mmCIF file of C-alpha atoms and ligand atoms in Angstrom:
data_model
loop_
_atom_site.group_PDB
_atom_site.id
_atom_site.type_symbol
_atom_site.label_atom_id
_atom_site.label_comp_id
_atom_site.label_asym_id
_atom_site.label_seq_id
_atom_site.Cartn_x
_atom_site.Cartn_y
_atom_site.Cartn_z
ATOM 1 C CA UNK A 84 22.408 -15.006 19.478
ATOM 2 C CA UNK A 85 23.445 -11.387 19.129
ATOM 3 C CA UNK A 86 20.956 -9.303 17.191
ATOM 4 C CA UNK A 87 20.998 -5.723 16.068
ATOM 5 C CA UNK A 88 18.365 -3.713 17.925
ATOM 6 C CA UNK A 89 15.883 -2.218 15.433
ATOM 7 C CA UNK A 90 16.124 1.523 15.121
ATOM 8 C CA UNK A 91 14.012 4.015 13.225
ATOM 9 C CA UNK A 92 15.284 6.397 10.571
ATOM 10 C CA UNK A 93 16.419 8.895 13.195
ATOM 11 C CA UNK A 94 18.234 6.178 15.147
ATOM 12 C CA UNK A 95 15.703 5.824 17.994
ATOM 13 C CA UNK A 96 15.574 2.394 19.626
ATOM 14 C CA UNK A 97 12.482 0.608 18.367
ATOM 15 C CA UNK A 98 12.699 -2.689 20.155
ATOM 16 C CA UNK A 99 9.174 -2.112 21.552
ATOM 17 C CA UNK A 100 6.503 -4.754 21.144
ATOM 18 C CA UNK A 101 5.621 -5.564 17.552
ATOM 19 C CA UNK A 102 8.246 -3.229 16.087
ATOM 20 C CA UNK A 103 8.396 -3.398 12.325
ATOM 21 C CA UNK A 104 8.178 -1.482 9.069
ATOM 22 C CA UNK A 105 5.208 -0.944 6.805
ATOM 23 C CA UNK A 106 5.201 0.794 3.423
ATOM 24 C CA UNK A 107 2.570 2.200 1.074
ATOM 25 C CA UNK A 108 3.041 3.520 -2.464
ATOM 26 C CA UNK A 109 2.066 6.775 -4.108
ATOM 27 C CA UNK A 110 -0.011 6.568 -7.260
ATOM 28 C CA UNK A 111 -0.288 7.778 -10.806
ATOM 29 C CA UNK A 112 -3.725 7.842 -12.369
ATOM 30 C CA UNK A 113 -3.440 6.617 -15.968
ATOM 31 C CA UNK A 114 -6.853 7.973 -16.954
ATOM 32 C CA UNK A 115 -10.244 8.733 -15.399
ATOM 33 C CA UNK A 116 -9.625 12.090 -13.730
ATOM 34 C CA UNK A 117 -12.148 13.715 -11.419
ATOM 35 C CA UNK A 118 -14.432 10.739 -11.938
ATOM 36 C CA UNK A 119 -14.191 8.966 -8.582
ATOM 37 C CA UNK A 120 -16.531 11.416 -6.816
ATOM 38 C CA UNK A 121 -18.815 11.444 -9.872
ATOM 39 C CA UNK A 122 -19.430 7.699 -9.878
ATOM 40 C CA UNK A 123 -17.225 7.017 -12.921
ATOM 41 C CA UNK A 124 -14.416 4.461 -13.410
ATOM 42 C CA UNK A 125 -10.757 5.327 -12.772
ATOM 43 C CA UNK A 126 -7.581 3.538 -13.860
ATOM 44 C CA UNK A 127 -4.633 4.266 -11.534
ATOM 45 C CA UNK A 128 -1.418 2.371 -10.803
ATOM 46 C CA UNK A 129 0.407 2.247 -7.494
ATOM 47 C CA UNK A 130 3.973 3.397 -8.218
ATOM 48 C CA UNK A 131 7.428 2.290 -7.132
ATOM 49 C CA UNK A 132 7.760 5.264 -4.768
ATOM 50 C CA UNK A 133 6.713 4.616 -1.210
ATOM 51 C CA UNK A 134 6.236 6.004 2.245
ATOM 52 C CA UNK A 135 7.665 3.802 4.975
ATOM 53 C CA UNK A 136 6.543 3.852 8.589
ATOM 54 C CA UNK A 137 8.578 2.262 11.348
ATOM 55 C CA UNK A 138 6.142 1.458 14.134
ATOM 56 C CA UNK A 139 6.105 -0.077 17.611
ATOM 57 C CA UNK A 140 3.522 -0.378 20.370
ATOM 58 C CA UNK A 141 3.669 1.948 23.364
ATOM 59 C CA UNK A 142 2.487 1.157 26.834
ATOM 60 C CA UNK A 143 0.283 4.264 27.072
ATOM 61 C CA UNK A 144 -2.575 5.658 24.943
ATOM 62 C CA UNK A 145 -0.538 8.131 22.961
ATOM 63 C CA UNK A 146 0.850 8.281 19.444
ATOM 64 C CA UNK A 147 4.259 9.843 18.799
ATOM 65 C CA UNK A 148 5.223 10.451 15.178
ATOM 66 C CA UNK A 149 8.530 11.704 13.804
ATOM 67 C CA UNK A 150 9.489 12.284 10.199
ATOM 68 C CA UNK A 151 12.694 12.579 8.220
ATOM 69 C CA UNK A 152 11.215 15.456 6.216
ATOM 70 C CA UNK A 153 9.674 17.496 9.036
ATOM 71 C CA UNK A 154 11.752 18.423 12.022
ATOM 72 C CA UNK A 155 9.291 18.551 14.886
ATOM 73 C CA UNK A 156 7.991 15.208 16.186
ATOM 74 C CA UNK A 157 4.290 15.329 17.112
ATOM 75 C CA UNK A 158 2.538 13.553 19.982
ATOM 76 C CA UNK A 159 -1.216 13.191 20.451
ATOM 77 C CA UNK A 160 -3.730 11.072 22.380
ATOM 78 C CA UNK A 161 -5.175 7.991 20.665
ATOM 79 C CA UNK A 162 -8.577 9.568 21.441
ATOM 80 C CA UNK A 163 -7.752 12.536 19.184
ATOM 81 C CA UNK A 164 -10.522 14.655 17.643
ATOM 82 C CA UNK A 165 -10.544 16.677 14.400
ATOM 83 C CA UNK A 166 -8.840 20.047 14.795
ATOM 84 C CA UNK A 167 -6.374 18.901 17.471
ATOM 85 C CA UNK A 168 -3.509 17.947 15.146
ATOM 86 C CA UNK A 169 -2.709 20.046 12.090
ATOM 87 C CA UNK A 170 -0.035 20.029 9.377
ATOM 88 C CA UNK A 171 1.489 16.793 8.035
ATOM 89 C CA UNK A 172 0.794 14.840 11.257
ATOM 90 C CA UNK A 173 -2.959 15.407 10.745
ATOM 91 C CA UNK A 174 -2.887 12.598 8.156
ATOM 92 C CA UNK A 175 -1.576 10.248 10.850
ATOM 93 C CA UNK A 176 -3.963 11.497 13.529
ATOM 94 C CA UNK A 177 -6.799 11.307 10.997
ATOM 95 C CA UNK A 178 -6.217 7.576 10.454
ATOM 96 C CA UNK A 179 -6.154 6.929 14.194
ATOM 97 C CA UNK A 180 -9.344 8.977 14.623
ATOM 98 C CA UNK A 181 -11.160 7.348 11.674
ATOM 99 C CA UNK A 182 -10.335 3.811 12.808
ATOM 100 C CA UNK A 183 -11.335 4.578 16.407
ATOM 101 C CA UNK A 184 -14.577 6.193 15.359
ATOM 102 C CA UNK A 185 -15.239 3.118 13.205
ATOM 103 C CA UNK A 186 -15.189 1.077 16.425
ATOM 104 C CA UNK A 187 -11.620 -0.261 16.230
ATOM 105 C CA UNK A 188 -9.372 -0.382 19.259
ATOM 106 C CA UNK A 189 -6.236 1.542 18.264
ATOM 107 C CA UNK A 190 -3.180 1.035 20.515
ATOM 108 C CA UNK A 191 -0.612 3.673 21.519
ATOM 109 C CA UNK A 192 2.204 3.805 18.953
ATOM 110 C CA UNK A 193 5.646 5.176 18.203
ATOM 111 C CA UNK A 194 5.922 5.966 14.500
ATOM 112 C CA UNK A 195 8.711 7.273 12.281
ATOM 113 C CA UNK A 196 8.038 8.200 8.686
ATOM 114 C CA UNK A 197 10.335 8.340 5.670
ATOM 115 C CA UNK A 198 9.317 8.672 2.035
ATOM 116 C CA UNK A 199 10.549 8.914 -1.519
ATOM 117 C CA UNK A 200 7.153 10.034 -2.840
ATOM 118 C CA UNK A 201 7.706 13.694 -3.717
ATOM 119 C CA UNK A 202 5.488 15.973 -1.623
ATOM 120 C CA UNK A 203 3.085 18.287 -3.457
ATOM 121 C CA UNK A 204 3.748 16.591 -6.807
ATOM 122 C CA UNK A 205 0.232 15.199 -7.191
ATOM 123 C CA UNK A 206 1.489 11.637 -6.642
ATOM 124 C CA UNK A 207 -0.520 11.083 -3.465
ATOM 125 C CA UNK A 208 2.228 11.440 -0.895
ATOM 126 C CA UNK A 209 -0.441 12.165 1.727
ATOM 127 C CA UNK A 210 -2.406 9.027 0.890
ATOM 128 C CA UNK A 211 0.784 6.961 0.941
ATOM 129 C CA UNK A 212 1.373 8.264 4.479
ATOM 130 C CA UNK A 213 -2.209 7.523 5.542
ATOM 131 C CA UNK A 214 -2.141 4.024 4.066
ATOM 132 C CA UNK A 215 1.279 3.105 5.506
ATOM 133 C CA UNK A 216 0.026 4.152 8.950
ATOM 134 C CA UNK A 217 -3.267 2.325 8.374
ATOM 135 C CA UNK A 218 -1.639 -1.044 7.604
ATOM 136 C CA UNK A 219 0.775 -0.611 10.541
ATOM 137 C CA UNK A 220 -2.135 0.094 12.904
ATOM 138 C CA UNK A 221 -4.103 -2.854 11.492
ATOM 139 C CA UNK A 222 -1.220 -5.263 12.139
ATOM 140 C CA UNK A 223 -0.056 -3.914 15.501
ATOM 141 C CA UNK A 224 -3.611 -3.565 16.822
ATOM 142 C CA UNK A 225 -4.751 -6.903 15.264
ATOM 143 C CA UNK A 226 -7.710 -5.050 13.726
ATOM 144 C CA UNK A 227 -10.165 -7.126 11.713
ATOM 145 C CA UNK A 228 -10.488 -4.763 8.750
ATOM 146 C CA UNK A 229 -9.792 -5.433 5.056
ATOM 147 C CA UNK A 230 -8.143 -3.125 2.510
ATOM 148 C CA UNK A 231 -11.470 -1.645 1.410
ATOM 149 C CA UNK A 232 -12.304 -0.861 5.045
ATOM 150 C CA UNK A 233 -8.893 0.802 5.451
ATOM 151 C CA UNK A 234 -9.426 2.807 2.251
ATOM 152 C CA UNK A 235 -12.768 4.061 3.587
ATOM 153 C CA UNK A 236 -11.114 4.975 6.897
ATOM 154 C CA UNK A 237 -8.347 6.817 5.018
ATOM 155 C CA UNK A 238 -10.949 8.718 3.011
ATOM 156 C CA UNK A 239 -12.755 9.702 6.226
ATOM 157 C CA UNK A 240 -9.425 10.788 7.709
ATOM 158 C CA UNK A 241 -8.832 13.038 4.719
ATOM 159 C CA UNK A 242 -12.404 14.353 4.419
ATOM 160 C CA UNK A 243 -13.328 14.846 8.069
ATOM 161 C CA UNK A 244 -10.034 15.186 9.960
ATOM 162 C CA UNK A 245 -7.725 16.899 7.457
ATOM 163 C CA UNK A 246 -10.684 18.636 5.795
ATOM 164 C CA UNK A 247 -10.132 17.931 2.075
ATOM 165 C CA UNK A 248 -13.149 16.434 0.246
ATOM 166 C CA UNK A 249 -11.253 13.890 -1.912
ATOM 167 C CA UNK A 250 -12.732 10.759 -3.463
ATOM 168 C CA UNK A 251 -11.465 7.239 -2.804
ATOM 169 C CA UNK A 252 -9.245 6.526 -5.828
ATOM 170 C CA UNK A 253 -5.887 7.289 -4.247
ATOM 171 C CA UNK A 254 -6.459 5.308 -1.069
ATOM 172 C CA UNK A 255 -7.634 2.237 -3.017
ATOM 173 C CA UNK A 256 -4.664 2.518 -5.404
ATOM 174 C CA UNK A 257 -2.185 2.697 -2.521
ATOM 175 C CA UNK A 258 -3.752 -0.229 -0.650
ATOM 176 C CA UNK A 259 -4.659 -2.521 -3.560
ATOM 177 C CA UNK A 260 -1.772 -1.858 -6.016
ATOM 178 C CA UNK A 261 -0.338 -4.818 -7.933
ATOM 179 C CA UNK A 262 3.068 -5.105 -9.560
ATOM 180 C CA UNK A 263 2.734 -4.874 -13.352
ATOM 181 C CA UNK A 264 -0.996 -4.090 -13.194
ATOM 182 C CA UNK A 265 -3.253 -1.104 -13.441
ATOM 183 C CA UNK A 266 -6.392 -1.057 -11.298
ATOM 184 C CA UNK A 267 -9.800 -0.489 -12.845
ATOM 185 C CA UNK A 268 -11.765 0.916 -9.921
ATOM 186 C CA UNK A 269 -15.517 1.287 -9.682
ATOM 187 C CA UNK A 270 -15.749 3.841 -6.870
ATOM 188 C CA UNK A 271 -19.452 3.223 -6.292
ATOM 189 C CA UNK A 272 -19.247 -0.560 -5.906
ATOM 190 C CA UNK A 273 -15.769 -0.211 -4.324
ATOM 191 C CA UNK A 274 -14.640 -2.912 -6.766
ATOM 192 C CA UNK A 275 -11.021 -3.125 -7.927
ATOM 193 C CA UNK A 276 -10.129 -5.129 -11.053
ATOM 194 C CA UNK A 277 -6.462 -5.550 -12.084
ATOM 195 C CA UNK A 278 -5.669 -4.970 -15.773
ATOM 196 C CA UNK A 279 -2.224 -6.030 -17.077
ATOM 197 C CA UNK A 280 -0.119 -2.929 -17.772
ATOM 198 C CA UNK A 281 2.332 -4.442 -20.233
ATOM 199 C CA UNK A 282 3.993 -1.411 -21.819
ATOM 200 C CA UNK A 283 7.460 -2.314 -20.490
ATOM 201 C CA UNK A 284 7.521 -5.522 -22.541
ATOM 202 C CA UNK A 285 6.762 -3.383 -25.603
ATOM 203 C CA UNK A 286 9.742 -1.071 -24.978
ATOM 204 C CA UNK A 287 7.743 1.791 -23.548
ATOM 205 C CA UNK A 288 8.254 3.689 -20.335
ATOM 206 C CA UNK A 289 5.833 5.758 -18.306
ATOM 207 C CA UNK A 290 7.542 9.032 -17.417
ATOM 208 C CA UNK A 291 6.407 11.361 -14.667
ATOM 209 C CA UNK A 292 7.117 15.042 -15.222
ATOM 210 C CA UNK A 293 6.892 16.692 -11.814
ATOM 211 C CA UNK A 294 6.363 20.322 -12.818
ATOM 212 C CA UNK A 295 7.199 21.554 -9.306
ATOM 213 C CA UNK A 296 4.235 23.903 -9.716
ATOM 214 C CA UNK A 297 2.376 24.280 -6.446
ATOM 215 C CA UNK A 298 -0.173 21.534 -5.910
ATOM 216 C CA UNK A 299 -2.630 21.630 -3.062
ATOM 217 C CA UNK A 300 -6.122 20.221 -2.951
ATOM 218 C CA UNK A 301 -6.684 22.064 0.311
ATOM 219 C CA UNK A 302 -6.950 25.502 -1.247
ATOM 220 C CA UNK A 303 -10.563 25.219 -2.327
ATOM 221 C CA UNK A 304 -10.448 24.763 -6.121
ATOM 222 C CA UNK A 305 -10.901 20.972 -5.856
ATOM 223 C CA UNK A 306 -13.902 21.455 -3.554
ATOM 224 C CA UNK A 307 -15.321 23.980 -6.006
ATOM 225 C CA UNK A 308 -15.137 21.427 -8.851
ATOM 226 C CA UNK A 309 -16.972 18.938 -6.661
ATOM 227 C CA UNK A 310 -19.720 21.460 -5.978
ATOM 228 C CA UNK A 311 -20.049 22.233 -9.685
ATOM 229 C CA UNK A 312 -20.366 18.521 -10.482
ATOM 230 C CA UNK A 313 -23.030 18.080 -7.804
ATOM 231 C CA UNK A 314 -24.920 21.074 -9.226
ATOM 232 C CA UNK A 315 -24.667 19.656 -12.779
ATOM 233 C CA UNK A 316 -25.909 16.221 -11.673
ATOM 234 C CA UNK A 317 -28.822 17.773 -9.841
ATOM 235 C CA UNK A 318 -29.719 20.008 -12.830
ATOM 236 C CA UNK A 319 -29.782 16.824 -14.928
ATOM 237 C CA UNK A 320 -31.669 14.806 -12.330
ATOM 238 C CA UNK A 321 -28.851 12.205 -12.540
ATOM 239 C CA UNK A 322 -27.833 10.106 -9.530
ATOM 240 C CA UNK A 323 -24.205 10.222 -10.729
ATOM 241 C CA UNK A 324 -22.828 12.702 -13.229
ATOM 242 C CA UNK A 325 -20.748 9.986 -14.919
ATOM 243 C CA UNK A 326 -23.975 8.204 -15.839
ATOM 244 C CA UNK A 327 -25.549 11.209 -17.606
ATOM 245 C CA UNK A 328 -26.153 11.210 -21.376
ATOM 246 C CA UNK A 329 -24.017 13.557 -23.496
ATOM 247 C CA UNK A 330 -26.966 15.071 -25.395
ATOM 248 C CA UNK A 331 -28.622 16.001 -22.088
ATOM 249 C CA UNK A 332 -25.349 17.481 -20.852
ATOM 250 C CA UNK A 333 -25.057 19.549 -24.024
ATOM 251 C CA UNK A 334 -28.495 20.985 -23.326
ATOM 252 C CA UNK A 335 -27.496 22.310 -19.871
ATOM 253 C CA UNK A 336 -28.176 26.054 -19.711
ATOM 254 C CA UNK A 337 -25.221 26.987 -17.490
ATOM 255 C CA UNK A 338 -22.029 27.071 -19.602
ATOM 256 C CA UNK A 339 -19.673 26.268 -16.702
ATOM 257 C CA UNK A 340 -21.732 23.299 -15.517
ATOM 258 C CA UNK A 341 -22.019 22.138 -19.131
ATOM 259 C CA UNK A 342 -18.233 22.126 -19.555
ATOM 260 C CA UNK A 343 -17.636 20.306 -16.244
ATOM 261 C CA UNK A 344 -20.252 17.694 -17.100
ATOM 262 C CA UNK A 345 -18.887 17.238 -20.633
ATOM 263 C CA UNK A 346 -15.506 16.351 -19.178
ATOM 264 C CA UNK A 347 -17.001 13.835 -16.768
ATOM 265 C CA UNK A 348 -19.142 12.098 -19.390
ATOM 266 C CA UNK A 349 -16.500 12.018 -22.154
ATOM 267 C CA UNK A 350 -13.779 10.950 -19.687
ATOM 268 C CA UNK A 351 -15.952 8.036 -18.578
ATOM 269 C CA UNK A 352 -16.102 6.847 -22.194
ATOM 270 C CA UNK A 353 -12.345 7.350 -22.560
ATOM 271 C CA UNK A 354 -11.643 5.122 -19.554
ATOM 272 C CA UNK A 355 -13.662 2.335 -21.121
ATOM 273 C CA UNK A 356 -11.706 2.684 -24.391
ATOM 274 C CA UNK A 357 -8.416 2.923 -22.480
ATOM 275 C CA UNK A 358 -9.053 -0.331 -20.620
ATOM 276 C CA UNK A 359 -9.588 -2.091 -23.954
ATOM 277 C CA UNK A 360 -6.446 -0.474 -25.423
ATOM 278 C CA UNK A 361 -4.383 -1.388 -22.346
ATOM 279 C CA UNK A 362 -5.574 -4.978 -22.335
ATOM 280 C CA UNK A 363 -4.921 -5.217 -26.117
ATOM 281 C CA UNK A 364 -1.522 -3.436 -25.859
ATOM 282 C CA UNK A 365 -2.704 -0.913 -28.464
ATOM 283 C CA UNK A 366 -0.286 1.773 -27.350
ATOM 284 C CA UNK A 367 -0.913 4.361 -30.036
ATOM 285 C CA UNK A 368 -4.608 4.314 -29.192
ATOM 286 C CA UNK A 369 -3.850 4.367 -25.464
ATOM 287 C CA UNK A 370 -1.563 7.378 -25.968
ATOM 288 C CA UNK A 371 -4.224 9.237 -27.965
ATOM 289 C CA UNK A 372 -6.699 8.716 -25.137
ATOM 290 C CA UNK A 373 -4.214 10.121 -22.600
ATOM 291 C CA UNK A 374 -3.773 13.264 -24.704
ATOM 292 C CA UNK A 375 -7.526 13.634 -25.244
ATOM 293 C CA UNK A 376 -8.047 13.342 -21.502
ATOM 294 C CA UNK A 377 -5.574 16.170 -20.956
ATOM 295 C CA UNK A 378 -7.312 18.418 -23.467
ATOM 296 C CA UNK A 379 -10.618 17.824 -21.705
ATOM 297 C CA UNK A 380 -9.138 18.568 -18.267
ATOM 298 C CA UNK A 381 -7.518 21.716 -19.676
ATOM 299 C CA UNK A 382 -10.441 23.083 -21.687
ATOM 300 C CA UNK A 383 -13.618 21.723 -20.076
ATOM 301 C CA UNK A 384 -12.779 20.900 -16.469
ATOM 302 C CA UNK A 385 -10.172 23.697 -16.220
ATOM 303 C CA UNK A 386 -7.860 22.080 -13.685
ATOM 304 C CA UNK A 387 -4.605 22.245 -15.648
ATOM 305 C CA UNK A 388 -2.020 25.042 -15.500
ATOM 306 C CA UNK A 389 0.651 26.510 -17.787
ATOM 307 C CA UNK A 390 3.395 24.184 -16.532
ATOM 308 C CA UNK A 391 1.285 21.042 -17.017
ATOM 309 C CA UNK A 392 0.207 22.101 -20.515
ATOM 310 C CA UNK A 393 3.810 22.831 -21.423
ATOM 311 C CA UNK A 394 5.025 19.463 -20.111
ATOM 312 C CA UNK A 395 2.339 17.633 -22.094
ATOM 313 C CA UNK A 396 3.049 19.541 -25.322
ATOM 314 C CA UNK A 397 6.827 19.171 -24.980
ATOM 315 C CA UNK A 398 6.563 15.427 -24.254
ATOM 316 C CA UNK A 399 4.273 14.733 -27.202
ATOM 317 C CA UNK A 400 6.372 17.002 -29.439
ATOM 318 C CA UNK A 401 9.451 14.926 -28.563
ATOM 319 C CA UNK A 402 7.810 11.611 -29.400
ATOM 320 C CA UNK A 403 5.696 10.507 -26.421
ATOM 321 C CA UNK A 404 2.674 8.488 -27.614
ATOM 322 C CA UNK A 405 0.451 10.521 -25.308
ATOM 323 C CA UNK A 406 0.636 12.655 -22.191
ATOM 324 C CA UNK A 407 -1.676 14.170 -19.618
ATOM 325 C CA UNK A 408 -1.801 15.763 -16.210
ATOM 326 C CA UNK A 409 -2.431 13.216 -13.463
ATOM 327 C CA UNK A 410 -4.250 13.629 -10.160
ATOM 328 C CA UNK A 411 -6.293 16.584 -8.989
ATOM 329 C CA UNK A 412 -4.426 19.172 -11.099
ATOM 330 C CA UNK A 413 -3.728 22.889 -10.504
ATOM 331 C CA UNK A 414 -0.031 21.930 -10.587
ATOM 332 C CA UNK A 415 1.681 18.666 -9.735
ATOM 333 C CA UNK A 416 2.710 16.097 -12.325
ATOM 334 C CA UNK A 417 2.071 15.023 -15.894
ATOM 335 C CA UNK A 418 2.642 11.517 -17.247
ATOM 336 C CA UNK A 419 3.950 10.624 -20.705
ATOM 337 C CA UNK A 420 3.905 7.165 -22.300
ATOM 338 C CA UNK A 421 7.181 7.148 -24.184
ATOM 339 C CA UNK A 422 9.246 4.753 -26.331
ATOM 340 C CA UNK A 423 12.281 3.794 -24.197
ATOM 341 C CA UNK A 424 14.653 5.074 -26.870
ATOM 342 C CA UNK A 425 13.066 8.552 -26.717
ATOM 343 C CA UNK A 426 12.864 8.856 -22.919
ATOM 344 C CA UNK A 427 15.926 11.077 -22.606
ATOM 345 C CA UNK A 428 14.801 13.318 -25.504
ATOM 346 C CA UNK A 429 11.368 13.706 -23.922
ATOM 347 C CA UNK A 430 12.915 14.615 -20.562
ATOM 348 C CA UNK A 431 15.268 17.074 -22.256
ATOM 349 C CA UNK A 432 12.419 18.623 -24.271
ATOM 350 C CA UNK A 433 10.511 19.236 -21.023
ATOM 351 C CA UNK A 434 13.543 20.790 -19.335
ATOM 352 C CA UNK A 435 14.272 23.015 -22.348
ATOM 353 C CA UNK A 436 10.645 24.152 -22.644
ATOM 354 C CA UNK A 437 10.521 24.987 -18.928
ATOM 355 C CA UNK A 438 13.783 26.941 -19.120
ATOM 356 C CA UNK A 439 12.521 28.961 -22.077
ATOM 357 C CA UNK A 440 9.423 29.942 -20.077
ATOM 358 C CA UNK A 441 11.453 30.774 -16.967
ATOM 359 C CA UNK A 442 9.801 27.954 -15.040
ATOM 360 C CA UNK A 443 11.845 26.077 -12.417
ATOM 361 C CA UNK A 444 13.315 22.860 -13.886
ATOM 362 C CA UNK A 445 10.908 19.911 -13.797
ATOM 363 C CA UNK A 446 11.907 16.570 -12.332
ATOM 364 C CA UNK A 447 11.426 13.752 -14.855
ATOM 365 C CA UNK A 448 11.580 10.095 -13.816
ATOM 366 C CA UNK A 449 10.105 6.723 -14.829
ATOM 367 C CA UNK A 450 7.528 4.877 -12.735
ATOM 368 C CA UNK A 451 6.324 1.298 -12.786
ATOM 369 C CA UNK A 452 3.127 -0.310 -11.534
ATOM 370 C CA UNK A 453 3.931 -1.548 -8.023
ATOM 371 C CA UNK A 454 2.408 -3.555 -5.189
ATOM 372 C CA UNK A 455 0.128 -1.969 -2.594
ATOM 373 C CA UNK A 456 0.674 -1.267 1.081
ATOM 374 C CA UNK A 457 2.133 -4.044 3.226
ATOM 375 C CA UNK A 458 4.518 -4.951 6.035
ATOM 376 C CA UNK A 459 8.100 -4.853 4.715
ATOM 377 C CA UNK A 460 10.174 -5.801 7.780
HETATM 378 C C1 GLA B 724 -7.243 13.767 -6.067
HETATM 379 C C2 GLA B 724 -8.254 13.053 -5.162
HETATM 380 C C3 GLA B 724 -8.890 11.861 -5.874
HETATM 381 C C4 GLA B 724 -9.404 12.228 -7.261
HETATM 382 C C5 GLA B 724 -8.350 13.016 -8.032
HETATM 383 C C6 GLA B 724 -8.878 13.529 -9.339
HETATM 384 O O1 GLA B 724 -6.144 12.936 -6.311
HETATM 385 O O2 GLA B 724 -7.615 12.606 -3.986
HETATM 386 O O3 GLA B 724 -9.912 11.324 -5.065
HETATM 387 O O4 GLA B 724 -10.612 12.923 -7.167
HETATM 388 O O5 GLA B 724 -7.849 14.121 -7.299
HETATM 389 O O6 GLA B 724 -9.129 12.462 -10.204
#
């Protein structure tokens, strides 16, 4: 029977052994920001924006990766080492390196990447890329590794190959996402518990406001927050900062460490309340917690920026039940839980506020809780 030969997004013949497509979503963190590396709970969703990787086996020990968004294809040896591949392809090389150094036999591969996760928007486009490659490598190489093992490999790729000291929330969200569910993640136990995210049935929509303000975790501010949290935990003699008591935190002598620790401890309590509100579909309460989280990130953890604060204020002013920055901060996106009937007014209020401050127009769009990384063709 005649069959169309599979091609990748740039039209290259991909009829090589095992050719197929794998996809992994970006994420939005509902609440629990800067907690994953402090031992506290986080509550992300995988979103209906994904990175897709078309992959096929090669007959040699090399990996070739092309992308719709970046012009130059990149080729490297399967036995790659940190420092050899830089730029966007480092996320791909990092996965290959982390799996190999974990003892897995990674085959040579041809990969082509396409994505509708906006880059630099704080929606984990880089983790979506890592996780799409990771599930493709697992299937094509028949690797005996579960999603938690892949998440750990993706974290190592990011920490030790790309060189950004992120936690493990984003990788777990991208790999373990569930349609219609948020994920309550314990980053210490590496346990993921789905919690029904039923706002759609109650005529609410979760809007993302991509501020288009520069977002990069690689520029050192994220690492600085991590160091401050480590210093606060050690000043308190706590094994994890999230587990510290608020009265002890308030007695910390250093004002900066005190503020950072206050965020971590109060945010941990907010996640617990938010899980109860989510499960009970108490949306007003859930919205309040989102807004309180933002205030804490703005005032105590100091990872917001003018565009994020403006988006949050404009969204709440136009009727959102609550809004907050999501992800690492310093730019990127805010989220706003909004009655469906007010979604357009909220989007318009954000655009108007940005225009009046001479900020570039934000991109506002709805997201839904989506399934995690998997083979799609
Ligand atoms: C980034 C990191 C995560 C997490 C968040 C902040 O998204 O990749 O591990 O630390 O920032 O909550």
